[in-house]
Coordinates of C-alpha atoms in Angstrom, one line a residue:
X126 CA -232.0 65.9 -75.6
X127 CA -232.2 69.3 -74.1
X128 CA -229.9 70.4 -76.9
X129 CA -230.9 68.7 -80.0
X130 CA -234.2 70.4 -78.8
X131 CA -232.5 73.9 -79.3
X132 CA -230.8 72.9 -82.2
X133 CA -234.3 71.8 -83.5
X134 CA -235.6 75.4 -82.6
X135 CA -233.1 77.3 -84.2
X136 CA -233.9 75.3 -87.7
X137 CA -237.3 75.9 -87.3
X138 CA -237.2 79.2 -86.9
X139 CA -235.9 80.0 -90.3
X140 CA -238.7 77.1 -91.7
X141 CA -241.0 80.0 -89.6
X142 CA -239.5 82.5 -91.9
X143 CA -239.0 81.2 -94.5
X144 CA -243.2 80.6 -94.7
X145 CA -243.6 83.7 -93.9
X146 CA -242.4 85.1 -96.8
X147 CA -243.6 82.6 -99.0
X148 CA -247.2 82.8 -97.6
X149 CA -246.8 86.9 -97.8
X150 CA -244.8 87.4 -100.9
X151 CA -246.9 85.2 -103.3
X152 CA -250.6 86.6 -102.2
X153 CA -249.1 89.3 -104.2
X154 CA -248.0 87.2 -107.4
X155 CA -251.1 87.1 -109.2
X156 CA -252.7 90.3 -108.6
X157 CA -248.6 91.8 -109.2
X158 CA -248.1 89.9 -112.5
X159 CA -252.3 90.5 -114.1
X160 CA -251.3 94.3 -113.3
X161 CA -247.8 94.3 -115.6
X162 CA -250.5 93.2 -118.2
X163 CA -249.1 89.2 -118.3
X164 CA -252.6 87.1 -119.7
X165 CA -253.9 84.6 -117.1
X166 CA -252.5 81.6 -118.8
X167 CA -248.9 82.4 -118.8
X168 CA -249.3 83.9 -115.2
X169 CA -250.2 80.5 -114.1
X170 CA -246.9 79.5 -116.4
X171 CA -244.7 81.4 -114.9
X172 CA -246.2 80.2 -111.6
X173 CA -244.9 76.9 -112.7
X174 CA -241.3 77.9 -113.5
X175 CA -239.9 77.7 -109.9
X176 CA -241.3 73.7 -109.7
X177 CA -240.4 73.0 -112.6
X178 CA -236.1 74.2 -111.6
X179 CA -237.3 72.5 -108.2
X180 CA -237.7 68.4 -110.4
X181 CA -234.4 69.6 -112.3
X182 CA -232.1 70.6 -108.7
X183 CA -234.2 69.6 -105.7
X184 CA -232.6 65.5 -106.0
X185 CA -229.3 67.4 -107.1
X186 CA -229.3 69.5 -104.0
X187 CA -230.6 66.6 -101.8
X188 CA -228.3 63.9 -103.0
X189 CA -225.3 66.4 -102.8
X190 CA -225.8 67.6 -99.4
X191 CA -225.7 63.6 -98.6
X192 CA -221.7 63.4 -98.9
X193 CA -220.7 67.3 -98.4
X194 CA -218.3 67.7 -95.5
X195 CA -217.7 71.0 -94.3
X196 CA -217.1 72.7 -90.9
X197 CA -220.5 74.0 -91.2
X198 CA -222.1 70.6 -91.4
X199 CA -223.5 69.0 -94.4
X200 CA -226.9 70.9 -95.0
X201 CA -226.2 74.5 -93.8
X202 CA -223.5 75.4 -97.1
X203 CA -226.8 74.8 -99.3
X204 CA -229.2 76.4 -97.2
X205 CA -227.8 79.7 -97.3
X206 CA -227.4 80.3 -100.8
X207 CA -230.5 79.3 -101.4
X208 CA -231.6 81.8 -98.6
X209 CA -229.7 84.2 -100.7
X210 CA -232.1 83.8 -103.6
X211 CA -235.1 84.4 -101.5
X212 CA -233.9 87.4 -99.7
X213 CA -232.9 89.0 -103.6
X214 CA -236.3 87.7 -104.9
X215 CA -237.9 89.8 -101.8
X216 CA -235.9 93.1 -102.8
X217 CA -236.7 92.7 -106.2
X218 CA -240.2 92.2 -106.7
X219 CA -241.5 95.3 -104.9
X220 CA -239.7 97.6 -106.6
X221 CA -239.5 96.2 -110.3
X222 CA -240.8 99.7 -112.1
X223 CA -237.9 101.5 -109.9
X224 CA -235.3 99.6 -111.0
X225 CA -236.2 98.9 -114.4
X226 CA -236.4 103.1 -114.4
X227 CA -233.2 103.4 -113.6
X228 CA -231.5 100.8 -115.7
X229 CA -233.0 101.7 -118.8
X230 CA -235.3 104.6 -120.7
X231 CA -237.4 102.1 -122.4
X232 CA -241.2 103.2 -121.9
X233 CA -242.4 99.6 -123.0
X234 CA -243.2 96.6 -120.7
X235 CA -241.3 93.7 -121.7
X236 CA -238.3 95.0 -119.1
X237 CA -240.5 95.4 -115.8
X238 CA -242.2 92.3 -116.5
X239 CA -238.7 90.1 -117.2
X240 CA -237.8 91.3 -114.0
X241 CA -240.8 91.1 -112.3
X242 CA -240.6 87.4 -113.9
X243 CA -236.9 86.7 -112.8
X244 CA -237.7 87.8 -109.3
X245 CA -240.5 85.6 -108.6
X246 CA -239.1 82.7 -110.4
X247 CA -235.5 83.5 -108.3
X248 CA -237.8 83.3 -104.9
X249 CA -240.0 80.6 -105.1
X250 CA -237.8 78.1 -106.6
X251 CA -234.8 78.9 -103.7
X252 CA -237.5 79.0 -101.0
X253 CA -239.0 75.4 -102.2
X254 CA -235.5 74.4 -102.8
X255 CA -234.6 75.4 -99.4
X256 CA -236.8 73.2 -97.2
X257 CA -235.6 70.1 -98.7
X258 CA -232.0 70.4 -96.7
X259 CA -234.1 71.9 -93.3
X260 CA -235.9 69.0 -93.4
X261 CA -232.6 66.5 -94.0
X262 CA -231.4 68.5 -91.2
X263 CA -234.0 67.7 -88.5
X264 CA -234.1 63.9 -90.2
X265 CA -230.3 64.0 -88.9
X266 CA -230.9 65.0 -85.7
X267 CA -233.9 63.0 -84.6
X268 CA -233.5 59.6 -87.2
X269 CA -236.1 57.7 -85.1
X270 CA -239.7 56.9 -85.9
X271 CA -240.6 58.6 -82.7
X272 CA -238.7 60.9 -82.1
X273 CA -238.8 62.0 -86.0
X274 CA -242.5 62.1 -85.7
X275 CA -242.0 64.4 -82.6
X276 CA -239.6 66.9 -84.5
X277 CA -241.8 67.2 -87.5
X278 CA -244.4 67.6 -85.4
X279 CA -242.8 70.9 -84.6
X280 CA -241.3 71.3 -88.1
X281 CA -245.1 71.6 -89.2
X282 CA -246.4 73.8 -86.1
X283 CA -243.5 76.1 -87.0
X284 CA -244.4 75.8 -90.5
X285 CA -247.8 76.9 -89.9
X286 CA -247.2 79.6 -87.6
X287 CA -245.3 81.4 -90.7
X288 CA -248.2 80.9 -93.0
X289 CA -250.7 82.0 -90.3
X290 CA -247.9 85.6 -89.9
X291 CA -247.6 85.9 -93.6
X292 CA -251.0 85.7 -94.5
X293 CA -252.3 87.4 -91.5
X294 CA -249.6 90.7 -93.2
X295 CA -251.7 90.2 -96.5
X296 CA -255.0 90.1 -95.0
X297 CA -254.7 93.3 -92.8
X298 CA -255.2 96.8 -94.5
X299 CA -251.8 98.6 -94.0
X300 CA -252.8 101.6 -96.0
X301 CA -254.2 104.6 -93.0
X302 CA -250.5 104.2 -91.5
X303 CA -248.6 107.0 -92.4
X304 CA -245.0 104.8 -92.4
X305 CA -246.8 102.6 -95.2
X306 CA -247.7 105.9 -97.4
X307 CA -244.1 106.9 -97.0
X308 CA -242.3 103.6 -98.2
X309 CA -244.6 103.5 -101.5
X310 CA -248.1 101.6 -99.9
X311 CA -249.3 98.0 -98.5
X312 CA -246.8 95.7 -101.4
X313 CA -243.8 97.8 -100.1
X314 CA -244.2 98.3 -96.7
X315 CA -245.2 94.4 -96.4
X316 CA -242.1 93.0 -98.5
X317 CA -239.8 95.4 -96.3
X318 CA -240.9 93.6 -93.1
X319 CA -240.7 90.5 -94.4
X320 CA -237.2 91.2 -95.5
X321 CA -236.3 92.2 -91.6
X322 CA -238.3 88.9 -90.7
X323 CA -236.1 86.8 -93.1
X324 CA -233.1 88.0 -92.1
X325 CA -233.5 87.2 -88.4
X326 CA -234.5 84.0 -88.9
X327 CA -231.5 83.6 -91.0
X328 CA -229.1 85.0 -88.3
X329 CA -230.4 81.9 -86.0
X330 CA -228.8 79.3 -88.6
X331 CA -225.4 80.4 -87.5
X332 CA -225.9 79.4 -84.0
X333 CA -226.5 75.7 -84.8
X334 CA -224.0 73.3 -83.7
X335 CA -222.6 70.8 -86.9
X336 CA -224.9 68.2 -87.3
X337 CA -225.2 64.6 -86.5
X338 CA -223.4 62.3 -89.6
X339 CA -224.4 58.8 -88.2
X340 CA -225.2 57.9 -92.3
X341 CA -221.7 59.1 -92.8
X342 CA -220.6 56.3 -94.6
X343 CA -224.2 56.1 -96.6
X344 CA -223.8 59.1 -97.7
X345 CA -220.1 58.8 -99.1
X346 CA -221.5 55.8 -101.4
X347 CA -224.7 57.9 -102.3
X348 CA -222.3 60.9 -103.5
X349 CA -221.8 60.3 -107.0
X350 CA -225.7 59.4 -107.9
X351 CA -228.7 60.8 -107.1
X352 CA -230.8 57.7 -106.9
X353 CA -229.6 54.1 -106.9
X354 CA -232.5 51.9 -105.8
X355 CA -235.6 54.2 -106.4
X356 CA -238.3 53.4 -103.9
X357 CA -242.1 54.0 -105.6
X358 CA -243.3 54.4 -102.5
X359 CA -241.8 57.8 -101.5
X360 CA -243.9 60.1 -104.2
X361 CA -247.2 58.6 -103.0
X362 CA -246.8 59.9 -100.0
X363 CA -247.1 63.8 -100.8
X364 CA -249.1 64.5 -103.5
X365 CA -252.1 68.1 -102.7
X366 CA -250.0 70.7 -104.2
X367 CA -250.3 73.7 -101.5
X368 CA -248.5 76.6 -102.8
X369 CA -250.3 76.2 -106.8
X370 CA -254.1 75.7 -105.2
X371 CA -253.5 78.9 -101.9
X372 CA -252.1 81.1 -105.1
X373 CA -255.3 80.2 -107.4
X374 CA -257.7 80.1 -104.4
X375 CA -256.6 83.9 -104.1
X376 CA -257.7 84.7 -108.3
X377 CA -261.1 82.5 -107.5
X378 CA -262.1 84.0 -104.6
X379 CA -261.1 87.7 -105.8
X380 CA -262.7 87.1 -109.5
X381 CA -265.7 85.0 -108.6
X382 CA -267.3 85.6 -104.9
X383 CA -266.2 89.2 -105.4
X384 CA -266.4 89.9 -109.1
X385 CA -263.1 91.8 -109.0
X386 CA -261.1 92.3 -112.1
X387 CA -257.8 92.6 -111.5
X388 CA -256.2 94.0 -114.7
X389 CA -258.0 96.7 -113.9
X390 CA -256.3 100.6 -112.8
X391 CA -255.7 100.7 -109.3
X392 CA -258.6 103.1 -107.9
X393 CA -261.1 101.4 -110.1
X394 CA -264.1 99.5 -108.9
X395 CA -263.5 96.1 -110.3
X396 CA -259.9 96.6 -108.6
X397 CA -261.0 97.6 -105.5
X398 CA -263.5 94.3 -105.0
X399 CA -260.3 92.2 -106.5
X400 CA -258.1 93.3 -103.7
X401 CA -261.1 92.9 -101.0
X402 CA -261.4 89.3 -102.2
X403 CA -257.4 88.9 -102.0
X404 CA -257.4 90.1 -98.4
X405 CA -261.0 87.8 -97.9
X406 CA -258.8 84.5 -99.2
X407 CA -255.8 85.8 -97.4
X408 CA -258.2 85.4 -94.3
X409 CA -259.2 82.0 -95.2
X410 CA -255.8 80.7 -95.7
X411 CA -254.4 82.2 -92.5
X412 CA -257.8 80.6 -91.0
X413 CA -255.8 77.2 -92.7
X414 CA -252.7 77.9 -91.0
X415 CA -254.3 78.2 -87.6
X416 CA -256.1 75.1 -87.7
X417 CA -253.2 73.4 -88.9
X418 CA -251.0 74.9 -85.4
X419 CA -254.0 73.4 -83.3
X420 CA -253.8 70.2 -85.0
X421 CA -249.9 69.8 -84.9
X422 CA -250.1 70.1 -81.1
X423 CA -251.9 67.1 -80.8
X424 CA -251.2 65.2 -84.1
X425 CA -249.0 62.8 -81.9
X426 CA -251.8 61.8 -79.9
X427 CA -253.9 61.9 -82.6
X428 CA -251.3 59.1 -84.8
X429 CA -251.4 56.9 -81.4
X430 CA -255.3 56.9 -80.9
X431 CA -256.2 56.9 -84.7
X432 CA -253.4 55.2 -86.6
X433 CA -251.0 56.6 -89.2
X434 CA -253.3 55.1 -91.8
X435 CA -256.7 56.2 -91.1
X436 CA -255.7 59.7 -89.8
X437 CA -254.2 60.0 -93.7
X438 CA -256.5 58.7 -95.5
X439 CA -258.9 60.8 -94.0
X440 CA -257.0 64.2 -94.4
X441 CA -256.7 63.8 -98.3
X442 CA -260.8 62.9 -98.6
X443 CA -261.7 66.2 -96.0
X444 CA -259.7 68.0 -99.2
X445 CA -261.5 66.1 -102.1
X446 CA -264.9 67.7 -100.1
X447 CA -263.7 70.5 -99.1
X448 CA -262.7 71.7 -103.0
X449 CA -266.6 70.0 -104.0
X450 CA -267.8 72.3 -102.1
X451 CA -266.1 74.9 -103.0
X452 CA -266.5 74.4 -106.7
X453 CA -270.4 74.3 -106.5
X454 CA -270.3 77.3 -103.6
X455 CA -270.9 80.5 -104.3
X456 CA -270.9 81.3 -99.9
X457 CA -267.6 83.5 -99.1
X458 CA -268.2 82.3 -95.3
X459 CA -268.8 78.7 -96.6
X460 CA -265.4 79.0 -99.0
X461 CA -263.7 80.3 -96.2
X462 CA -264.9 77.4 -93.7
X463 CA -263.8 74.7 -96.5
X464 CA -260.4 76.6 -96.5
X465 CA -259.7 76.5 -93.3
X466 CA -261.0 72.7 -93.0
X467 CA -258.0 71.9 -95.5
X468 CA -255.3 72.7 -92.7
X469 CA -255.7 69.2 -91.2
X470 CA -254.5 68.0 -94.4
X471 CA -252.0 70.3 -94.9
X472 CA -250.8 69.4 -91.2
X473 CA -251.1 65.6 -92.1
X474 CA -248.7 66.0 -95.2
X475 CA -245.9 68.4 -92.7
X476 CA -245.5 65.3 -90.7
X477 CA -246.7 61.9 -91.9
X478 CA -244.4 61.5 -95.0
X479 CA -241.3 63.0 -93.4
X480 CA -242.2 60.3 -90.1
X481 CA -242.0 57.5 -92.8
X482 CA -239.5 58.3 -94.7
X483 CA -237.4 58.0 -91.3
X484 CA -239.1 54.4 -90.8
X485 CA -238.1 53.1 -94.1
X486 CA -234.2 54.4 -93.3
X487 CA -234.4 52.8 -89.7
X488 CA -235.6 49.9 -91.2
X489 CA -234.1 49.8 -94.7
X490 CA -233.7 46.1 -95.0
X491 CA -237.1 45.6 -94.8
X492 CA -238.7 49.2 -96.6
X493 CA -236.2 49.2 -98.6
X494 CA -234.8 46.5 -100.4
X495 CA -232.1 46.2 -102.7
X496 CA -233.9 45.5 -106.2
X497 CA -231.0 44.0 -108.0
X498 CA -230.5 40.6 -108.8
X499 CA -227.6 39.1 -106.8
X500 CA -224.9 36.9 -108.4
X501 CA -225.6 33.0 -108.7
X502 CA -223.0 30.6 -109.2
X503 CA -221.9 29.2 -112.4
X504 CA -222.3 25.5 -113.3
X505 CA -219.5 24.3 -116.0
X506 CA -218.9 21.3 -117.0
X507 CA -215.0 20.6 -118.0
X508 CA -212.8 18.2 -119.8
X509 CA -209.3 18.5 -118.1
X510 CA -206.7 15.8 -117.2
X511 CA -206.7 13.9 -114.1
X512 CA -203.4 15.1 -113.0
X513 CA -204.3 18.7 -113.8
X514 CA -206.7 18.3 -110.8
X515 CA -203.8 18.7 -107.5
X516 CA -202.6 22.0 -109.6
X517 CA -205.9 23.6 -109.4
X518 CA -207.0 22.3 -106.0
X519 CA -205.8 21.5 -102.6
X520 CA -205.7 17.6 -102.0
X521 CA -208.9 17.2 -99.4
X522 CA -211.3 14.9 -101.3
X523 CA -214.4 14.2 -99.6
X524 CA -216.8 11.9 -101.1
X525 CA -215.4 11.9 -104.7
X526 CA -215.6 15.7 -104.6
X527 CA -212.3 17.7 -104.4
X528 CA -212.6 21.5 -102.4
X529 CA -210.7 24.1 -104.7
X530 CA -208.8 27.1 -102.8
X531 CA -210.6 29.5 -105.3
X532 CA -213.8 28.4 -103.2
X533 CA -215.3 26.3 -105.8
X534 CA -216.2 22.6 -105.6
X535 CA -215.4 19.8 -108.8
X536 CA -217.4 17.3 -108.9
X537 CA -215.9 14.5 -110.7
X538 CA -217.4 11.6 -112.5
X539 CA -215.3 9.1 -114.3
X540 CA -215.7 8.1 -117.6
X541 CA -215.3 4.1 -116.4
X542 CA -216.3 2.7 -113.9
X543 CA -212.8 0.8 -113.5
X544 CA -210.8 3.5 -112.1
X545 CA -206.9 3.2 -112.4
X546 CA -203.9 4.2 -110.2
X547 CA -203.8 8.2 -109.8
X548 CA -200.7 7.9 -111.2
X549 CA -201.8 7.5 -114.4
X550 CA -203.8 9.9 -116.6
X551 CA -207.7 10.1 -117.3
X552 CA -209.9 12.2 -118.8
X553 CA -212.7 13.2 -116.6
X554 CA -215.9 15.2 -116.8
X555 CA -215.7 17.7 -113.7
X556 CA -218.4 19.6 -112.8
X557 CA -217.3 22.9 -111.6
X558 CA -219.5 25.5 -109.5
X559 CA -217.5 28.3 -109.6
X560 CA -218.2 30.9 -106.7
X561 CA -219.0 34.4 -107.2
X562 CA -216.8 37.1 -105.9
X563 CA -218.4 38.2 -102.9
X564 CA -221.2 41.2 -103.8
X565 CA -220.6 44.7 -103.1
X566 CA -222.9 46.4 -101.0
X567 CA -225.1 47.8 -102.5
X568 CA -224.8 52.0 -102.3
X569 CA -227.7 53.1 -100.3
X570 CA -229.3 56.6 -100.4
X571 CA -228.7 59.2 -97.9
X572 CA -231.2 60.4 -96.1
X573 CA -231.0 63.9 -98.2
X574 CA -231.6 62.1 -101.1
X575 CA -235.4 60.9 -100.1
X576 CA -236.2 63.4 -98.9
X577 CA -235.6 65.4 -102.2
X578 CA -237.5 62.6 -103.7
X579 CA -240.6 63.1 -101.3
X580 CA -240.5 66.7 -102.5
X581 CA -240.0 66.0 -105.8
X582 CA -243.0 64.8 -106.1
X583 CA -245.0 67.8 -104.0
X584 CA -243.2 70.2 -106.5
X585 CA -244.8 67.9 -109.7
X586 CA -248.0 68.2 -108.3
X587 CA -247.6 72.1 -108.7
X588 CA -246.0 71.8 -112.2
X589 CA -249.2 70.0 -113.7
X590 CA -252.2 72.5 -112.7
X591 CA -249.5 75.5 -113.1
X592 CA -248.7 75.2 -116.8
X593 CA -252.3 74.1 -118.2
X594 CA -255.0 75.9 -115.3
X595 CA -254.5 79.2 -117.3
X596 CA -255.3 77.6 -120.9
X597 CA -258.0 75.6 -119.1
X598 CA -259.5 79.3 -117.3
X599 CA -259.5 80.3 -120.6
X600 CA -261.2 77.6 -122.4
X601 CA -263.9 77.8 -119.5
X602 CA -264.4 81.5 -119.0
X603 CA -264.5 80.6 -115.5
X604 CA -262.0 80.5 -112.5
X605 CA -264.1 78.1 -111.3
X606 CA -262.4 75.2 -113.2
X607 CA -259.4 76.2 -110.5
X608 CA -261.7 74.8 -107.9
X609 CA -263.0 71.7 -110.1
X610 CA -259.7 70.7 -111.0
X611 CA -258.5 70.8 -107.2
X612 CA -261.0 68.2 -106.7
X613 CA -260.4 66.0 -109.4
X614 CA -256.4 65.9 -108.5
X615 CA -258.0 65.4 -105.0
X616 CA -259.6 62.2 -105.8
X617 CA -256.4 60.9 -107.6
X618 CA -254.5 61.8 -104.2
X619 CA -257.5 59.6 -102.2
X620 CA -256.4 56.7 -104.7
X621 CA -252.9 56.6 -104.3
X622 CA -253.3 57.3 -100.3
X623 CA -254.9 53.5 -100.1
X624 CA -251.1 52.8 -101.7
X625 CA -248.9 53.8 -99.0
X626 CA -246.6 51.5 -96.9
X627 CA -247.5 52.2 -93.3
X628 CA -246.5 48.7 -91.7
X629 CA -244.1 46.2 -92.9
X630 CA -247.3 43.7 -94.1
X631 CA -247.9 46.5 -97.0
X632 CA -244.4 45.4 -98.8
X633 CA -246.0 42.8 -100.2
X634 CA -248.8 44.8 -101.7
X635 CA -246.1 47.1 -102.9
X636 CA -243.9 44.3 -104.6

């Protein structure tokens, strides 16, 4: 136990990071892509772009990391690349205008901002990508309800503790040091640490031992599919899209509580209140992140006292009131209060699905049932010669029934009653039940697999509001519909919470 518990560390530390940079990197996105002169509504498009490659490769990645063999392990050959396309998104996006200087004498825009596109697309989609094989990884090494429960329990205080560094970086003022004036101000010198951060954490992958493979032999059937029996109940269980609602809660509180505009020049005064109200909501959502690390210390406790049921059924309703009040708000302290309040949910959704998912695998007899019809046997009736019967069958007759070595049964029944000597020949009705071949086993999913489908479904939740919220802001003339719409999609969450299996007595309501 002692060393699954470092091995668990080690992979959590680059989950730490990996936040981190996410959390830091794209406070920056909106304000970053408003300024290269990209309207509102395809900013929140291109915010979409990384979810949407996430629904294309996330069950891909999952299902393929099910039956990889390697001498690293199954999950680590995917991780890294995909840690690759963070760490080039990270050196990218800062310096955009540099690079596209050097490449190319153009004076026009399209160039920095295909880049500047590219880069964050490249990031966000690896570093969503990437947490579906870290969390495979600890599923591997702690496959128990309880002790899964436990390591995701850590999986979400690490989690946390990233968001609460990364946003902590945005919502400081960097700008008086001299070293940030020299590396080109606060986006640089910011991006630069979190480059150093990333890279340490990645460094502590290498020391992790191979991982278990006790679904070896699951895995190998669920190679050559992504999906054979899909379970509904796996989406349901993470739907409060995080990443989509912290990026717009950053344009909301900036444009509305501060009145910032942020296509304006840097220097100007609807600039400056735009970037005050970024580092404000960079406040509130480290605020988020700390309540969440409180919360995951005790969340065990919490799950034994409470229940698994209530405790998240209650997190997704403390978000539908949390975004009602913030829609109606026009408080910065209150907003900030609401967004801290939303880190029980977001600790709720780090741990509960992941702990279920492992349930339904321990139990997948019960959670999760083979949906295909078996094989009945076939009833014929034939028309064959009495002395045909000994060629097809052995000669044990038991009550006018003769047992076939195929492993069927003929029942006869003679046309007469009178029957004569066997030695002569009579046409008989025989009524044959021909057995099946015995069924194949049905191919089962790895544990990879669901868990890409479990995130599948949090990175849908950020393709809806990301691809219509800027036509939407438009249509409104407010940023306030970010706020209203949060709370709408809230209340569909609170609906589809009451549809969870928890307990093996809920199968029934989901059949």
């Amino acid at each position: 136990m002692h060393g699954r518990n470092s091995q668990l560390f080690l992979i959590n530390s680059l989950t730490c990071g990996l936040e981190v940079c996410l959390a830091a990197g794209t406070i920056f996105i909106p304000p970053k892509l408003l300024e290269a002169g990209v309207e509102e509504r395809f900013m929140t498009m291109v915010l979409g772009v990384g979810p949407i490659l996430g629904l294309i490769f996330v069950p891909l990645i999952g299902s393929a990391s099910d039956g990889f063999r390697s001498k690293y392990g199954r999950r680590r050959p995917f991780i890294w690349p995909l840690c690759m396309g963070v760490l080039l998104g990270l050196l990218i996006i800062p310096q955009t205008s540099t690079l596209v200087g050097l490449l190319t004498k153009c004076e026009c825009r399209w160039p920095q901002v295909s880049l500047l596109v590219f880069a964050i697309c490249l990031m966000e989609f690896c570093g969503q990508a990437c947490f579906t094989p870290l969390e495979a990884l600890v599923s591997d090494l702690f496959p128990g309800e309880e002790e899964s429960r436990k390591a995701f329990s850590l999986y979400s205080l690490m989690l946390s503790l990233g968001g609460c560094v990364g946003y902590l970086l945005s919502a400081v003022d960097w700008t008086p040091l001299d070293t940030v004036v020299y590396l080109g101000g606060q986006e640089a010198f910011i991006f630069i640490v979190l480059t150093f951060i990333f890279l340490a954490c990645l460094m502590a992958t290498t020391f992790i031992c191979e991982e278990q493979t006790g679904d070896v032999e699951v895995s190998r059937k669920a190679k050559s599919t992504t999906c054979f029996c899909f379970c509904p109940v796996l989406p349901r269980l993470k739907l409060l899209p995080r990443t989509i609602f912290s990026l717009l809660s950053v344009d909301f509180v900036g444009e509305r509580l501060y009145g910032g505009v942020p296509s304006e020049n840097p220097g100007s005064l609807g600039r400056i209140r735009y970037d005050e109200g970024v580092r404000m909501a960079s406040l509130g959502l480290f605020l988020q992140c700390v309540t969440s690390v409180m919360l995951s210390l005790v969340m065990e406790r919490m799950v034994l006292c409470i229940g698994p049921r209530k405790l998240y059924l209650s997190s997704v309703v403390l978000l539908a009131v949390s975004t009602a009040v913030m829609t109606v708000s026009n408080s910065v302290v209150l907003v900030t209060i609401m967004v801290a309040a939303t880190g029980f949910t977001f600790c709720t959704l780090q741990i509960l699905p992941y702990t279920l998912t492992c349930l339904y695998h321990s139990n997948a007899q019960v959670f999760l049932p083979n949906e295909r019809d078996e094989p009945h046997g076939d009833d014929r009736v034939l028309l064959i010669k009495s002395a045909e019967i000994p060629s097809l069958t052995t000669q044990k007759r038991t009550n006018g029934c003769i047992s076939g070595t195929s492993g069927g049964t003929l029942k006869t029944k003679p046309l007469q009653s009178n029957i004569p000597p066997a030695s002569q020949s009579l046409d008989l009705h025989v009524s044959v039940t021909i057995d099946p071949k015995p069924a194949q086993p049905p191919a089962l999913r790895g544990m990879g697999t669901d868990i890409a489908i479990l995130d599948s479904a949090y990175l849908l939740s950020q393709v809806v509001p990301s691809l219509f919220m800027g036509s939407i802001v438009q249509l409104f003339h407010s940023v306030t519909i970010y706020m209203a719409c949060a709370f709408l999609l809230s209340m569909v969450a609170v609906y589809f919470s009451r549809k969870i299996v928890f307990e093996k007595a809920d199968m029934e309501a989901c059949r």
